[in-house]
Structure formats: C-alpha cells, structure tokens
Amino acid sequence: MRKTWMRIVPVAMGMAVAMAVALVGCAKKSSDQPKASDAGNTPPAVAVPSAPAGPTVTLSGTVHFEGTPPERKAIKMSADDSCHKQHTEPVLTEDVVVGTGGGLQNVFVSVQTGLEGKTFAVPPDPVTLDQKGCVYYPHVFGIAANQPLRILNSDPTLHNVHAIPDNGKGEFNKGMARQGMQITEFLKELGVVRFKCDVHPWMQSWGHVMSHPFFGVTDNAGSYKIVNLPPGEYTIQAWHEKLGSQTAKITVTAGGAAPVLDFTFKAATGS
C-alpha cells in the first residue's frame, strides 16, 4: 500500500520573480560532450511563476523510493558510432533513478485541482529539449500550453523527434539531420507527451503540458519545489513514468505556514 506523508514547517513568503525555464546549450566541442554520469543527473526544467498579489508560499518536499530499486542497465549505443564515441563510460537507463538517500528522481509534481477559474499568461521564453550524446535533456519537464518548445540537435547524427501525446491529439514526427539544427513546436493540448527518437530507440523524454505554472520536477535527491502558491485548497499529484501517480490534498492559508509534502513510491510489480 502506498503511503503519503505531509508535514508543516514555516517558510518565508514567496517573492515575485520572472518565469524561467532551464535551458540546455548546444555542445560544439568534444570537451563539452556528456559523460555517463550526466545522464539522469541533469537539473530538471523548473517553472518559476510570478507571485500573485497577496501572500504566497513555497510548497516543497521529497519523493522517496521504498525497497530495493531496480538495476539501471547500460544502454547499447554501438549501432551508431557517433553516439557511442561521445561517452567514456556506459550511459544508464533513466526510467527509475534512485539517489543514495532513497530519493526518486524525475517525478513530476503539480497542482491538479484548486486553480479552477484562474488563468495564467503563457511564458514567452521557450523551454528547451536537447538531443546530446544521443540522450534527451531533460528527461522530464513541464511546459505551458502554447509556450514555445525549442528542440535542439547537438549531435553529429540524424535524430527524429516523435511526439506522442497521451490524448492522441497533436502528434508530430520531425527529422533533424544536422548538428546544431533546431525547430520550434507549440504543444496546445493539456496532458503528457512522450518524446522518442525512432532512429535511436533508447531515447525518451516526457513533457507535461500545463495550464498553470505550479509544478516541479524532483532532482537526484528526490527534492522538488513549487513556488509562489497562493492560498487555497489543492490536490497535488506526483507522477512517475513507470511507477504511476499519487495524489494528496493540502490547504494553504494566508499568513500561515507552507506545507511540506512528501510522497513514497514502491517498486512496480515485475520490475
């Protein structure tokens, strides 16, 4: 049985900041090519919403993995020498990444209910999805509906970006033949979009298309933050590509303490 814990700690009121997303640069020099340790340990894309008028809080917490994590397997890239030669050590699978402290990486934590009737401006700055060392960076990210998604090919080989929305709307498949090539797409439908490369079948990334900026992605310690959350009653969801999702309810009060919400996942059956 999955368990969800919530504890309360005081926190300073959120300050107004500009919306930002993590951008991944296009590597040109061989010294910039990723090592095996880079895969599964890049900082996740982070949305930083502007604070609304009045008091806000930062929701934070940790997503834990309970039990023995499945072994991460080495990805075989030898079929494409331009991929293989960029790594001095094996690149490991990213579907379940557990840190030394038991924190679960690449969990998308977001507000699911409690914002009904509210609208938020679409950020003009793009979110970047890079193909580097024949790995997608980031592995999990959030983006607003109709926000620019800049897709880069930082590799000296052919990639194709095949986007498969879970609702079946807006699928696309674009070839990217040249190093340094970039395209811009706009994801219009809310939901989860799986990105894959049909040329290199191990490549996979997950984008969450949102109507609001209140979400975060866990880092390699399993930690996340959702900043500038206004007072209200919310349902929070923690989503993992292989282990499923969980929800918990929180209440944020004006002038009150900010909740710290932790989740715990167990290994999937048969994993």
Short mmCIF file of C-alpha atoms in Angstrom, two decimals:
data_model
loop_
_atom_site.label_atom_id
_atom_site.label_comp_id
_atom_site.label_asym_id
_atom_site.label_seq_id
_atom_site.Cartn_x
_atom_site.Cartn_y
_atom_site.Cartn_z
CA MET A 1 0.00 0.00 0.00
CA ARG A 2 1.39 3.37 -0.99
CA LYS A 3 1.77 5.94 1.71
CA THR A 4 1.79 9.73 1.56
CA TRP A 5 3.09 11.92 4.41
CA MET A 6 2.61 15.64 4.92
CA ARG A 7 4.34 17.82 7.47
CA ILE A 8 4.16 21.53 8.13
CA VAL A 9 7.10 23.87 8.52
CA PRO A 10 7.31 27.67 8.46
CA VAL A 11 8.59 29.32 5.29
CA ALA A 12 9.15 32.85 4.08
CA MET A 13 6.55 34.37 1.80
CA GLY A 14 7.29 33.88 -1.89
CA MET A 15 8.65 36.88 -3.76
CA ALA A 16 7.71 37.94 -7.28
CA VAL A 17 10.11 36.51 -9.78
CA ALA A 18 10.07 36.10 -13.54
CA MET A 19 9.06 32.85 -15.20
CA ALA A 20 12.21 30.90 -16.09
CA VAL A 21 12.95 27.53 -17.53
CA ALA A 22 16.15 25.55 -17.61
CA LEU A 23 17.86 25.83 -20.98
CA VAL A 24 20.34 23.28 -22.20
CA GLY A 25 23.04 24.65 -24.51
CA CYS A 26 24.11 23.13 -27.79
CA ALA A 27 27.51 21.44 -27.45
CA LYS A 28 30.03 22.14 -30.20
CA LYS A 29 33.34 20.96 -28.76
CA SER A 30 34.27 17.42 -27.86
CA SER A 31 35.21 18.59 -24.36
CA ASP A 32 31.57 19.56 -23.84
CA GLN A 33 30.23 16.12 -24.63
CA PRO A 34 28.35 14.40 -21.80
CA LYS A 35 29.80 11.71 -19.57
CA ALA A 36 27.82 8.73 -18.33
CA SER A 37 27.27 10.48 -15.01
CA ASP A 38 25.40 13.29 -16.84
CA ALA A 39 22.54 11.04 -17.91
CA GLY A 40 19.85 11.04 -15.24
CA ASN A 41 21.54 13.80 -13.22
CA THR A 42 20.88 16.96 -15.19
CA PRO A 43 18.82 19.61 -13.37
CA PRO A 44 15.14 19.33 -14.28
CA ALA A 45 13.28 22.10 -16.05
CA VAL A 46 11.87 24.43 -13.39
CA ALA A 47 8.92 26.78 -13.73
CA VAL A 48 9.06 29.88 -11.55
CA PRO A 49 5.67 31.65 -11.64
CA SER A 50 5.31 35.31 -10.86
CA ALA A 51 3.78 35.82 -7.44
CA PRO A 52 0.16 36.98 -7.47
CA ALA A 53 -0.94 39.88 -5.30
CA GLY A 54 -1.05 38.94 -1.63
CA PRO A 55 0.77 36.29 0.36
CA THR A 56 2.13 33.13 -1.25
CA VAL A 57 4.14 30.16 -0.09
CA THR A 58 6.60 27.62 -1.44
CA LEU A 59 5.43 24.03 -1.39
CA SER A 60 8.35 21.64 -1.12
CA GLY A 61 9.04 18.04 -0.31
CA THR A 62 10.82 14.82 -1.18
CA VAL A 63 9.71 11.81 -3.18
CA HIS A 64 11.10 8.59 -1.71
CA PHE A 65 11.59 5.14 -3.19
CA GLU A 66 10.82 2.26 -0.83
CA GLY A 67 12.59 -1.06 -1.22
CA THR A 68 15.40 -2.17 -3.49
CA PRO A 69 15.49 -0.11 -6.67
CA PRO A 70 15.72 -1.95 -9.99
CA GLU A 71 19.17 -2.06 -11.53
CA ARG A 72 19.85 0.60 -14.11
CA LYS A 73 21.05 -1.08 -17.28
CA ALA A 74 23.72 0.09 -19.67
CA ILE A 75 22.34 1.43 -22.96
CA LYS A 76 23.89 -0.16 -26.05
CA MET A 77 24.79 2.66 -28.45
CA SER A 78 27.30 0.75 -30.58
CA ALA A 79 24.92 0.70 -33.56
CA ASP A 80 25.64 4.41 -34.07
CA ASP A 81 29.32 5.20 -33.62
CA SER A 82 28.62 8.94 -33.44
CA CYS A 83 26.59 8.23 -30.27
CA HIS A 84 28.90 5.63 -28.78
CA LYS A 85 32.13 7.61 -29.07
CA GLN A 86 30.72 10.59 -27.15
CA HIS A 87 30.71 8.62 -23.89
CA THR A 88 33.72 7.36 -21.98
CA GLU A 89 31.52 5.25 -19.68
CA PRO A 90 28.23 3.40 -20.20
CA VAL A 91 25.07 5.50 -20.22
CA LEU A 92 22.42 4.05 -17.91
CA THR A 93 18.66 3.81 -18.33
CA GLU A 94 16.60 6.61 -16.78
CA ASP A 95 13.19 5.05 -16.20
CA VAL A 96 13.86 4.60 -12.44
CA VAL A 97 16.67 6.71 -10.96
CA VAL A 98 17.11 6.47 -7.18
CA GLY A 99 19.74 8.51 -5.29
CA THR A 100 21.90 7.26 -2.45
CA GLY A 101 19.46 8.65 0.09
CA GLY A 102 16.49 6.90 -1.48
CA GLY A 103 15.20 9.98 -3.30
CA LEU A 104 13.39 9.26 -6.56
CA GLN A 105 14.42 11.47 -9.48
CA ASN A 106 12.31 12.62 -12.45
CA VAL A 107 8.98 12.73 -10.62
CA PHE A 108 6.68 15.46 -11.92
CA VAL A 109 4.82 17.12 -9.01
CA SER A 110 2.00 19.51 -9.88
CA VAL A 111 -1.24 21.13 -8.75
CA GLN A 112 -4.16 19.14 -10.18
CA THR A 113 -7.17 20.90 -8.64
CA GLY A 114 -7.70 24.16 -6.78
CA LEU A 115 -6.96 26.65 -9.56
CA GLU A 116 -10.29 26.40 -11.36
CA GLY A 117 -11.43 29.72 -12.85
CA LYS A 118 -7.94 31.20 -12.81
CA THR A 119 -5.90 31.95 -15.91
CA PHE A 120 -2.17 32.48 -16.31
CA ALA A 121 -0.17 34.21 -19.01
CA VAL A 122 1.75 31.94 -21.37
CA PRO A 123 5.50 32.45 -20.83
CA PRO A 124 7.14 33.89 -23.96
CA ASP A 125 10.52 32.24 -23.32
CA PRO A 126 10.97 28.74 -24.73
CA VAL A 127 11.53 25.51 -22.90
CA THR A 128 14.46 23.66 -24.48
CA LEU A 129 14.63 19.92 -25.22
CA ASP A 130 18.14 18.96 -26.33
CA GLN A 131 19.46 15.82 -28.02
CA LYS A 132 23.02 15.49 -26.77
CA GLY A 133 25.11 12.34 -26.71
CA CYS A 134 22.02 10.59 -28.11
CA VAL A 135 20.16 11.30 -24.86
CA TYR A 136 17.27 13.71 -24.30
CA TYR A 137 17.83 16.55 -21.83
CA PRO A 138 15.82 16.99 -19.70
CA HIS A 139 14.25 13.60 -19.20
CA VAL A 140 11.08 15.05 -17.61
CA PHE A 141 9.88 18.65 -17.93
CA GLY A 142 6.85 20.90 -17.69
CA ILE A 143 5.66 23.47 -20.22
CA ALA A 144 2.64 25.73 -20.58
CA ALA A 145 0.18 25.06 -23.37
CA ASN A 146 1.22 27.18 -26.39
CA GLN A 147 4.60 28.04 -24.86
CA PRO A 148 7.44 27.68 -27.39
CA LEU A 149 9.26 24.35 -27.21
CA ARG A 150 12.72 24.69 -28.75
CA ILE A 151 14.15 21.33 -29.81
CA LEU A 152 17.89 21.12 -30.49
CA ASN A 153 20.09 18.54 -32.17
CA SER A 154 23.52 18.87 -30.57
CA ASP A 155 24.75 15.60 -32.12
CA PRO A 156 26.60 14.96 -35.39
CA THR A 157 24.00 12.40 -36.43
CA LEU A 158 20.42 12.11 -37.59
CA HIS A 159 17.64 12.27 -34.98
CA ASN A 160 13.91 12.39 -35.40
CA VAL A 161 11.65 13.83 -32.73
CA HIS A 162 8.46 11.81 -32.46
CA ALA A 163 5.98 13.42 -30.03
CA ILE A 164 3.14 11.16 -28.86
CA PRO A 165 0.51 12.88 -26.65
CA ASP A 166 -1.40 10.66 -24.25
CA ASN A 167 -4.69 12.13 -25.51
CA GLY A 168 -3.88 11.35 -29.14
CA LYS A 169 -4.02 15.00 -30.24
CA GLY A 170 -1.16 16.92 -31.79
CA GLU A 171 1.25 14.07 -32.61
CA PHE A 172 4.20 15.06 -34.78
CA ASN A 173 7.35 13.46 -36.12
CA LYS A 174 10.17 15.73 -37.34
CA GLY A 175 13.55 14.74 -38.69
CA MET A 176 16.63 16.65 -37.53
CA ALA A 177 19.54 15.68 -39.76
CA ARG A 178 22.24 18.22 -38.88
CA GLN A 179 24.21 19.10 -35.76
CA GLY A 180 23.09 22.49 -34.50
CA MET A 181 19.68 22.23 -36.13
CA GLN A 182 16.73 23.47 -34.10
CA ILE A 183 12.97 23.58 -34.54
CA THR A 184 10.20 25.23 -32.52
CA GLU A 185 6.92 23.49 -31.75
CA PHE A 186 3.83 24.52 -29.76
CA LEU A 187 2.03 21.92 -27.64
CA LYS A 188 -1.58 23.05 -27.49
CA GLU A 189 -3.35 20.22 -25.67
CA LEU A 190 -3.03 19.62 -21.91
CA GLY A 191 -1.62 16.27 -20.85
CA VAL A 192 1.53 14.17 -21.04
CA VAL A 193 3.59 13.97 -24.23
CA ARG A 194 6.14 11.19 -24.74
CA PHE A 195 9.07 12.12 -26.95
CA LYS A 196 11.09 9.39 -28.61
CA CYS A 197 13.63 9.01 -31.39
CA ASP A 198 12.76 6.31 -33.92
CA VAL A 199 16.41 6.22 -35.05
CA HIS A 200 17.74 5.61 -31.52
CA PRO A 201 15.01 3.70 -29.66
CA TRP A 202 16.54 4.15 -26.20
CA MET A 203 15.97 7.93 -26.36
CA GLN A 204 12.88 9.05 -24.44
CA SER A 205 11.61 12.15 -22.66
CA TRP A 206 8.32 13.16 -21.04
CA GLY A 207 6.73 16.61 -21.32
CA HIS A 208 3.80 17.73 -19.18
CA VAL A 209 1.65 20.38 -20.85
CA MET A 210 0.06 22.58 -18.18
CA SER A 211 -2.49 25.40 -17.91
CA HIS A 212 -0.62 26.93 -14.96
CA PRO A 213 2.96 27.30 -13.70
CA PHE A 214 2.63 25.46 -10.38
CA PHE A 215 4.77 22.35 -10.86
CA GLY A 216 8.23 21.00 -10.21
CA VAL A 217 10.44 18.02 -11.07
CA THR A 218 12.41 16.08 -8.48
CA ASP A 219 16.20 16.28 -8.61
CA ASN A 220 18.70 13.47 -7.92
CA ALA A 221 17.92 13.74 -4.19
CA GLY A 222 14.16 13.38 -4.82
CA SER A 223 13.50 17.01 -3.83
CA TYR A 224 11.09 19.41 -5.52
CA LYS A 225 9.68 22.91 -5.04
CA ILE A 226 6.55 24.68 -6.26
CA VAL A 227 6.94 28.40 -5.61
CA ASN A 228 4.55 31.34 -5.23
CA LEU A 229 1.50 29.19 -4.50
CA PRO A 230 -1.41 31.40 -3.35
CA PRO A 231 -3.79 30.47 -0.50
CA GLY A 232 -6.27 27.73 -1.34
CA GLU A 233 -7.15 24.06 -1.14
CA TYR A 234 -5.25 21.93 -3.62
CA THR A 235 -4.87 18.40 -4.88
CA ILE A 236 -1.21 17.69 -5.59
CA GLN A 237 -0.15 14.89 -7.92
CA ALA A 238 3.21 13.11 -8.05
CA TRP A 239 3.68 11.37 -11.43
CA HIS A 240 6.36 8.88 -12.42
CA GLU A 241 6.74 7.39 -15.89
CA LYS A 242 6.96 3.79 -14.63
CA LEU A 243 5.66 3.76 -11.05
CA GLY A 244 2.38 5.57 -11.68
CA SER A 245 0.95 8.53 -9.80
CA GLN A 246 -0.25 9.51 -6.34
CA THR A 247 -2.28 12.44 -5.03
CA ALA A 248 -2.60 14.26 -1.73
CA LYS A 249 -4.63 17.25 -0.54
CA ILE A 250 -3.16 20.33 1.12
CA THR A 251 -4.51 23.62 2.42
CA VAL A 252 -2.52 26.84 2.08
CA THR A 253 -3.68 29.68 4.33
CA ALA A 254 -2.88 33.37 4.04
CA GLY A 255 -0.13 34.19 6.51
CA GLY A 256 0.19 30.57 7.55
CA ALA A 257 2.95 28.02 7.32
CA ALA A 258 3.77 26.42 4.00
CA PRO A 259 3.16 22.69 3.67
CA VAL A 260 5.97 20.27 3.02
CA LEU A 261 4.52 17.31 1.19
CA ASP A 262 6.40 14.03 0.80
CA PHE A 263 5.47 11.02 -1.32
CA THR A 264 6.69 7.42 -1.27
CA PHE A 265 6.71 5.02 -4.23
CA LYS A 266 7.35 1.30 -4.21
CA ALA A 267 8.83 -0.78 -6.99
CA ALA A 268 6.44 -1.68 -9.77
CA THR A 269 5.32 -5.32 -9.88
CA GLY A 270 7.68 -7.30 -12.03
CA SER A 271 10.30 -4.56 -12.19
#
